[in-house]
CSV table of C-alpha atoms in Angstrom, one decimal:
chain,number,residue,atom,x,y,z
A,1,UNK,CA,0.5,-0.1,0.4
A,2,UNK,CA,1.3,3.4,-0.8
A,3,UNK,CA,1.6,5.9,1.9
A,4,UNK,CA,-1.0,8.7,1.9
A,5,UNK,CA,-0.8,12.0,1.1
A,6,UNK,CA,-2.5,15.2,1.3
A,7,UNK,CA,-3.3,14.9,5.3
A,8,UNK,CA,-3.9,17.9,6.6
A,9,UNK,CA,-1.8,19.0,9.7
A,10,UNK,CA,-0.8,22.1,11.9
A,11,UNK,CA,1.4,24.8,10.1
A,12,UNK,CA,5.3,23.7,10.8
A,13,UNK,CA,7.4,26.9,10.9
A,14,UNK,CA,10.6,27.6,12.6
A,15,UNK,CA,11.3,29.7,15.4
A,16,UNK,CA,14.1,32.4,14.5
A,17,UNK,CA,14.1,34.3,18.0
A,18,UNK,CA,14.1,32.5,21.5
A,19,UNK,CA,10.9,34.4,22.6
A,20,UNK,CA,8.8,33.4,19.8
A,21,UNK,CA,5.1,33.7,20.4
A,22,UNK,CA,4.0,32.4,17.3
A,23,UNK,CA,4.4,28.6,18.0
A,24,UNK,CA,1.9,25.8,17.3
A,25,UNK,CA,2.0,24.4,20.3
A,26,UNK,CA,1.8,27.7,22.4
A,27,UNK,CA,-1.8,28.2,22.4
A,28,UNK,CA,-1.8,30.6,25.1
A,29,UNK,CA,0.9,32.6,23.5
A,30,UNK,CA,3.2,33.2,26.2
A,31,UNK,CA,6.2,33.1,24.3
A,32,UNK,CA,7.8,29.6,25.0
A,33,UNK,CA,11.8,30.2,24.9
A,34,UNK,CA,14.0,28.7,22.8
A,35,UNK,CA,17.4,29.4,22.8
A,36,UNK,CA,19.5,29.9,19.8
A,37,UNK,CA,23.1,28.0,21.4
A,38,UNK,CA,24.9,26.2,18.7
A,39,UNK,CA,24.6,22.4,20.7
A,40,UNK,CA,24.0,19.2,19.2
A,41,UNK,CA,20.5,18.4,19.8
A,42,UNK,CA,18.5,14.9,18.4
A,43,UNK,CA,17.0,15.4,14.8
A,44,UNK,CA,13.0,16.0,14.7
A,45,UNK,CA,12.6,12.4,13.8
A,46,UNK,CA,14.2,11.2,17.0
A,47,UNK,CA,12.5,13.8,18.7
A,48,UNK,CA,9.2,12.1,17.3
A,49,UNK,CA,9.8,8.9,18.2
A,50,UNK,CA,11.0,9.7,21.6
A,51,UNK,CA,7.6,11.2,21.5
A,52,UNK,CA,5.7,7.9,20.5
A,53,UNK,CA,7.2,5.8,22.6
A,54,UNK,CA,7.1,8.0,25.9
A,55,UNK,CA,4.2,7.6,28.4
A,56,UNK,CA,3.2,11.8,26.6
A,57,UNK,CA,-0.4,12.3,26.2
A,58,UNK,CA,-1.8,11.2,23.1
A,59,UNK,CA,-5.3,11.6,21.1
A,60,UNK,CA,-6.6,10.1,18.4
A,61,UNK,CA,-8.5,11.8,15.7
A,62,UNK,CA,-10.4,10.5,12.9
A,63,UNK,CA,-10.6,12.6,9.9
A,64,UNK,CA,-13.2,13.3,7.5
A,65,UNK,CA,-15.8,11.2,9.9
A,66,UNK,CA,-19.5,11.9,9.2
A,67,UNK,CA,-20.8,13.3,12.7
A,68,UNK,CA,-19.0,14.7,15.7
A,69,UNK,CA,-20.1,11.3,17.4
A,70,UNK,CA,-17.6,9.6,15.0
A,71,UNK,CA,-14.8,12.5,15.3
A,72,UNK,CA,-13.7,10.8,18.7
A,73,UNK,CA,-10.5,12.1,20.9
A,74,UNK,CA,-8.8,9.8,22.9
A,75,UNK,CA,-8.2,11.2,26.7
A,76,UNK,CA,-5.4,11.1,28.5
A,77,UNK,CA,-3.3,7.7,28.4
A,78,UNK,CA,-5.3,6.5,25.5
A,79,UNK,CA,-4.5,4.6,23.7
A,80,UNK,CA,-3.2,2.7,26.0
A,81,UNK,CA,-0.5,1.6,24.6
A,82,UNK,CA,1.8,2.3,21.1
A,83,UNK,CA,5.1,1.9,19.3
A,84,UNK,CA,6.9,1.9,16.2
A,85,UNK,CA,7.0,-0.7,14.0
A,86,UNK,CA,10.4,-1.3,12.0
A,87,UNK,CA,8.6,-0.3,8.9
A,88,UNK,CA,8.2,3.3,10.4
A,89,UNK,CA,4.2,2.3,11.1
A,90,UNK,CA,2.6,3.3,14.6
A,91,UNK,CA,0.9,0.4,16.1
A,92,UNK,CA,-2.0,1.7,18.5
A,93,UNK,CA,-3.7,-0.6,21.4
A,94,UNK,CA,-7.5,0.6,22.3
A,95,UNK,CA,-10.3,-0.4,23.4
A,96,UNK,CA,-12.2,-2.3,21.1
A,97,UNK,CA,-15.6,-0.3,21.9
A,98,UNK,CA,-14.1,2.7,21.0
A,99,UNK,CA,-15.1,4.4,18.0
A,100,UNK,CA,-11.3,3.8,16.2
A,101,UNK,CA,-11.4,0.3,16.6
A,102,UNK,CA,-15.3,0.3,15.5
A,103,UNK,CA,-14.8,2.3,12.1
A,104,UNK,CA,-11.2,0.6,11.2
A,105,UNK,CA,-12.8,-2.6,12.1
A,106,UNK,CA,-15.6,-1.7,8.9
A,107,UNK,CA,-13.4,0.7,7.1
A,108,UNK,CA,-11.5,0.0,3.5
A,109,UNK,CA,-7.8,-0.5,3.4
A,110,UNK,CA,-7.6,3.4,1.9
A,111,UNK,CA,-10.7,5.0,3.1
A,112,UNK,CA,-10.1,6.2,7.3
A,113,UNK,CA,-7.5,8.6,7.6
A,114,UNK,CA,-6.8,10.0,11.2
A,115,UNK,CA,-4.3,11.8,13.4
A,116,UNK,CA,-2.0,11.2,16.2
A,117,UNK,CA,-1.4,14.3,18.3
A,118,UNK,CA,1.2,13.7,21.3
A,119,UNK,CA,1.4,16.3,23.4
A,120,UNK,CA,4.7,16.6,26.3
A,121,UNK,CA,4.4,18.0,29.6
A,122,UNK,CA,7.7,18.9,31.5
A,123,UNK,CA,7.3,16.7,34.5
A,124,UNK,CA,8.3,19.4,37.1
A,125,UNK,CA,6.9,22.8,37.7
A,126,UNK,CA,8.2,26.0,35.2
A,127,UNK,CA,6.7,28.2,33.3
A,128,UNK,CA,5.4,27.2,30.1
A,129,UNK,CA,5.2,23.8,30.9
A,130,UNK,CA,4.2,21.9,27.6
A,131,UNK,CA,7.1,21.0,26.2
A,132,UNK,CA,5.7,20.3,22.2
A,133,UNK,CA,3.6,18.6,20.2
A,134,UNK,CA,3.9,16.1,17.2
A,135,UNK,CA,1.5,14.8,14.9
A,136,UNK,CA,1.1,11.9,13.0
A,137,UNK,CA,-1.3,11.4,10.0
A,138,UNK,CA,-2.0,8.5,7.6
A,139,UNK,CA,-4.6,5.7,7.3
A,140,UNK,CA,-5.4,3.4,9.8
A,141,UNK,CA,-6.2,-0.2,9.6
A,142,UNK,CA,-6.7,-3.2,12.3
A,143,UNK,CA,-3.5,-5.0,12.3
A,144,UNK,CA,-4.6,-8.4,10.8
A,145,UNK,CA,-3.4,-12.0,10.2
A,146,UNK,CA,0.0,-12.9,11.3
A,147,UNK,CA,1.3,-9.4,11.7
A,148,UNK,CA,-0.8,-9.7,15.0
A,149,UNK,CA,1.6,-11.9,17.0
A,150,UNK,CA,5.2,-9.7,15.8
A,151,UNK,CA,2.7,-6.6,16.9
A,152,UNK,CA,1.9,-7.4,20.1
A,153,UNK,CA,5.3,-8.5,20.6
A,154,UNK,CA,6.2,-5.0,19.8
A,155,UNK,CA,4.2,-3.4,21.9
A,156,UNK,CA,4.9,-6.1,24.9
A,157,UNK,CA,8.7,-4.8,25.0
A,158,UNK,CA,8.1,-1.4,24.8
A,159,UNK,CA,5.2,-1.6,27.3
A,160,UNK,CA,5.9,-5.0,30.0
A,161,UNK,CA,2.4,-4.4,31.3
A,162,UNK,CA,0.6,-5.0,27.7
A,163,UNK,CA,-0.2,-8.6,29.0
A,164,UNK,CA,-2.5,-7.1,31.7
A,165,UNK,CA,-4.2,-5.0,30.0
A,166,UNK,CA,-5.5,-7.9,27.4
A,167,UNK,CA,-3.2,-8.4,24.9
A,168,UNK,CA,-4.3,-11.8,24.4
A,169,UNK,CA,-7.4,-10.8,23.3
A,170,UNK,CA,-6.0,-8.3,20.9
A,171,UNK,CA,-4.6,-11.2,18.9
A,172,UNK,CA,-8.2,-12.0,18.2
A,173,UNK,CA,-9.4,-10.9,15.1
A,174,UNK,CA,-12.3,-9.0,15.3
A,175,UNK,CA,-14.8,-10.5,12.7
A,176,UNK,CA,-14.2,-13.9,15.5
A,177,UNK,CA,-15.4,-12.1,18.6
A,178,UNK,CA,-18.0,-10.3,16.7
A,179,UNK,CA,-19.5,-13.9,15.6
A,180,UNK,CA,-19.9,-14.5,19.4
A,181,UNK,CA,-21.6,-11.7,20.0
A,182,UNK,CA,-18.9,-8.9,21.5
A,183,UNK,CA,-16.2,-7.4,21.0
A,184,UNK,CA,-12.4,-8.0,21.3
A,185,UNK,CA,-11.3,-6.4,24.7
A,186,UNK,CA,-8.5,-4.3,22.8
A,187,UNK,CA,-7.3,-4.3,19.0
A,188,UNK,CA,-4.1,-3.1,17.3
A,189,UNK,CA,-4.6,-0.4,15.1
A,190,UNK,CA,-2.1,0.8,12.6
A,191,UNK,CA,-1.6,4.3,11.5
A,192,UNK,CA,0.6,3.9,7.5
A,193,UNK,CA,2.2,7.2,8.6
A,194,UNK,CA,2.1,10.0,5.7
A,195,UNK,CA,2.9,13.3,7.4
A,196,UNK,CA,4.8,14.2,10.7
A,197,UNK,CA,4.6,17.6,12.4
A,198,UNK,CA,7.3,18.7,15.8
A,199,UNK,CA,6.8,21.4,17.4
A,200,UNK,CA,8.7,21.5,20.1
A,201,UNK,CA,11.2,23.8,22.4
A,202,UNK,CA,14.0,23.1,19.7
A,203,UNK,CA,11.8,24.5,16.9
A,204,UNK,CA,9.2,23.4,14.5
A,205,UNK,CA,9.4,21.3,11.3
A,206,UNK,CA,8.3,18.7,9.3
A,207,UNK,CA,10.0,15.3,9.5
A,208,UNK,CA,10.0,12.4,6.4
A,209,UNK,CA,7.7,9.2,7.5
A,210,UNK,CA,10.9,6.9,6.3
A,211,UNK,CA,13.0,9.2,8.4
A,212,UNK,CA,11.0,8.4,11.9
A,213,UNK,CA,11.3,4.6,10.6
A,214,UNK,CA,15.2,5.0,10.7
A,215,UNK,CA,15.4,6.8,14.1
A,216,UNK,CA,15.9,5.4,17.5
A,217,UNK,CA,14.1,6.9,21.4
A,218,UNK,CA,16.3,8.6,23.2
A,219,UNK,CA,17.9,5.8,25.8
A,220,UNK,CA,17.0,8.4,28.7
A,221,UNK,CA,13.6,9.3,27.6
A,222,UNK,CA,12.3,6.0,30.2
A,223,UNK,CA,14.4,7.5,32.6
A,224,UNK,CA,13.9,11.6,32.5
A,225,UNK,CA,10.5,12.0,34.5
A,226,UNK,CA,12.4,10.8,37.6
A,227,UNK,CA,15.6,12.2,37.4
A,228,UNK,CA,14.5,15.3,36.4
A,229,UNK,CA,12.3,15.8,39.7
A,230,UNK,CA,14.8,14.0,41.5
A,231,UNK,CA,17.3,16.9,40.3
A,232,UNK,CA,14.3,19.9,41.2
A,233,UNK,CA,13.6,18.1,44.9
A,234,UNK,CA,17.6,17.1,46.0
A,235,UNK,CA,20.2,19.4,44.1
A,236,UNK,CA,17.9,22.9,43.1
A,237,UNK,CA,21.6,24.7,44.7
A,238,UNK,CA,23.6,22.3,42.2
A,239,UNK,CA,21.3,23.2,39.0
A,240,UNK,CA,22.2,27.1,40.5
A,241,UNK,CA,25.4,26.9,39.7
A,242,UNK,CA,25.5,26.2,36.2
A,243,UNK,CA,25.0,29.7,35.6
A,244,UNK,CA,28.8,29.8,36.3
A,245,UNK,CA,28.8,28.1,32.5
A,246,UNK,CA,27.0,30.9,31.4
A,247,UNK,CA,30.0,33.3,30.8
A,248,UNK,CA,28.1,36.8,30.1
A,249,UNK,CA,24.8,35.5,30.3
A,250,UNK,CA,24.1,36.0,34.2
A,251,UNK,CA,21.9,33.9,35.7
A,252,UNK,CA,22.3,34.5,39.6
A,253,UNK,CA,19.8,35.1,41.6
A,254,UNK,CA,17.6,33.4,39.4
A,255,UNK,CA,15.3,30.0,39.8
A,256,UNK,CA,17.4,27.3,37.8
A,257,UNK,CA,14.6,24.2,37.2
A,258,UNK,CA,15.4,21.2,35.2
A,259,UNK,CA,13.4,21.5,31.6
A,260,UNK,CA,14.6,18.2,29.6
A,261,UNK,CA,17.1,15.8,29.3
A,262,UNK,CA,18.5,13.9,26.6
A,263,UNK,CA,21.4,11.7,25.6
A,264,UNK,CA,23.2,14.6,24.3
A,265,UNK,CA,22.5,17.3,27.2
A,266,UNK,CA,20.8,18.8,30.0
A,267,UNK,CA,18.2,21.6,29.6
A,268,UNK,CA,17.6,24.2,32.4
A,269,UNK,CA,14.8,26.7,32.4
A,270,UNK,CA,16.0,30.0,34.8
A,271,UNK,CA,13.6,32.5,35.9
A,272,UNK,CA,13.1,35.3,38.1
A,273,UNK,CA,15.6,37.4,36.9
A,274,UNK,CA,15.7,40.9,35.3
A,275,UNK,CA,16.6,39.3,31.9
A,276,UNK,CA,13.0,37.6,32.2
A,277,UNK,CA,13.0,34.0,31.5
A,278,UNK,CA,15.3,31.8,28.9
A,279,UNK,CA,16.6,28.7,29.0
A,280,UNK,CA,20.2,27.6,28.8
A,281,UNK,CA,21.6,24.0,27.3
A,282,UNK,CA,24.1,22.2,28.5
A,283,UNK,CA,25.8,19.4,26.7
A,284,UNK,CA,27.8,16.3,28.2
A,285,UNK,CA,31.2,15.3,26.9
A,286,UNK,CA,29.9,13.0,25.2
A,287,UNK,CA,26.3,11.0,24.1
A,288,UNK,CA,25.7,8.7,27.2
A,289,UNK,CA,23.6,5.6,26.7
A,290,UNK,CA,22.5,4.1,30.1
A,291,UNK,CA,22.6,5.8,33.6
A,292,UNK,CA,25.9,4.8,34.4
A,293,UNK,CA,27.1,7.1,31.4
A,294,UNK,CA,24.4,9.7,32.7
A,295,UNK,CA,26.0,10.0,36.0
A,296,UNK,CA,29.0,10.4,34.9
A,297,UNK,CA,28.6,13.0,32.5
A,298,UNK,CA,26.1,15.2,35.4
A,299,UNK,CA,29.5,15.0,37.4
A,300,UNK,CA,31.8,16.4,34.6
A,301,UNK,CA,28.8,18.9,34.8
A,302,UNK,CA,28.9,20.4,38.1
A,303,UNK,CA,32.3,19.7,38.4
A,304,UNK,CA,33.0,22.4,35.6
A,305,UNK,CA,29.9,24.7,37.3
A,306,UNK,CA,32.1,24.9,40.7
A,307,UNK,CA,35.4,25.3,39.3
């Protein structure tokens, strides 16, 4: 099946100013700081892949539904699990009673388009807490035949609690369940991605679906929430010392809050000073692959700030 084209996505544009207010994700026009440091960063595809594989809130909207009842949006935490296949398709585990499951079960292969919207919120309290949004649009179909077992294994690998959520039932064909007078407790759906847009702390851009397939989620994503909350609650003073690495960009007297963390570095938001809110990105000496590497990188960072 060829990939879909022409599915509407929110307009993406790259911010050229650290106080840009016309962001697609900044609904309240509050001016999400976007620093212009020439630092290393994850690619757009890596950022989207990380969001898809994360626990960020997600909604699924059917495009061109005949009425408002069909244009269902799932709330926070639903679909209950999601992952990306080696081909770049997004697999979703949804309730068998959902509008999306019913629509996909009866749709032809090419006629049900949908958009996934993922909202990334900082796990610590900070001004402008929404860190970004990503949109993935494409064609939605049930996972069928022999592919069900492979897709269920992918979901279980990324989400070990999948078996408790009825993963076994999700492998039953919808038609088989309907013959018995009911629906499967869970259904796996496939979004064959045609268009991708991301608008986050790094800026706004479109992402090639083929690049999503080749990208890997950031290895720190699974630990980021816990680590940022720990830094905020137990090491706020040491975060404040990082201002010594900013050179002419003075931050003494400001509040330092850890905003995001990935394998390449730490982003801190400084607030409360005459300069207003701004972000500073602190690169690690080298990319980290695990918690041990992160400990070494953070030690080097704090050591540099204390000298």
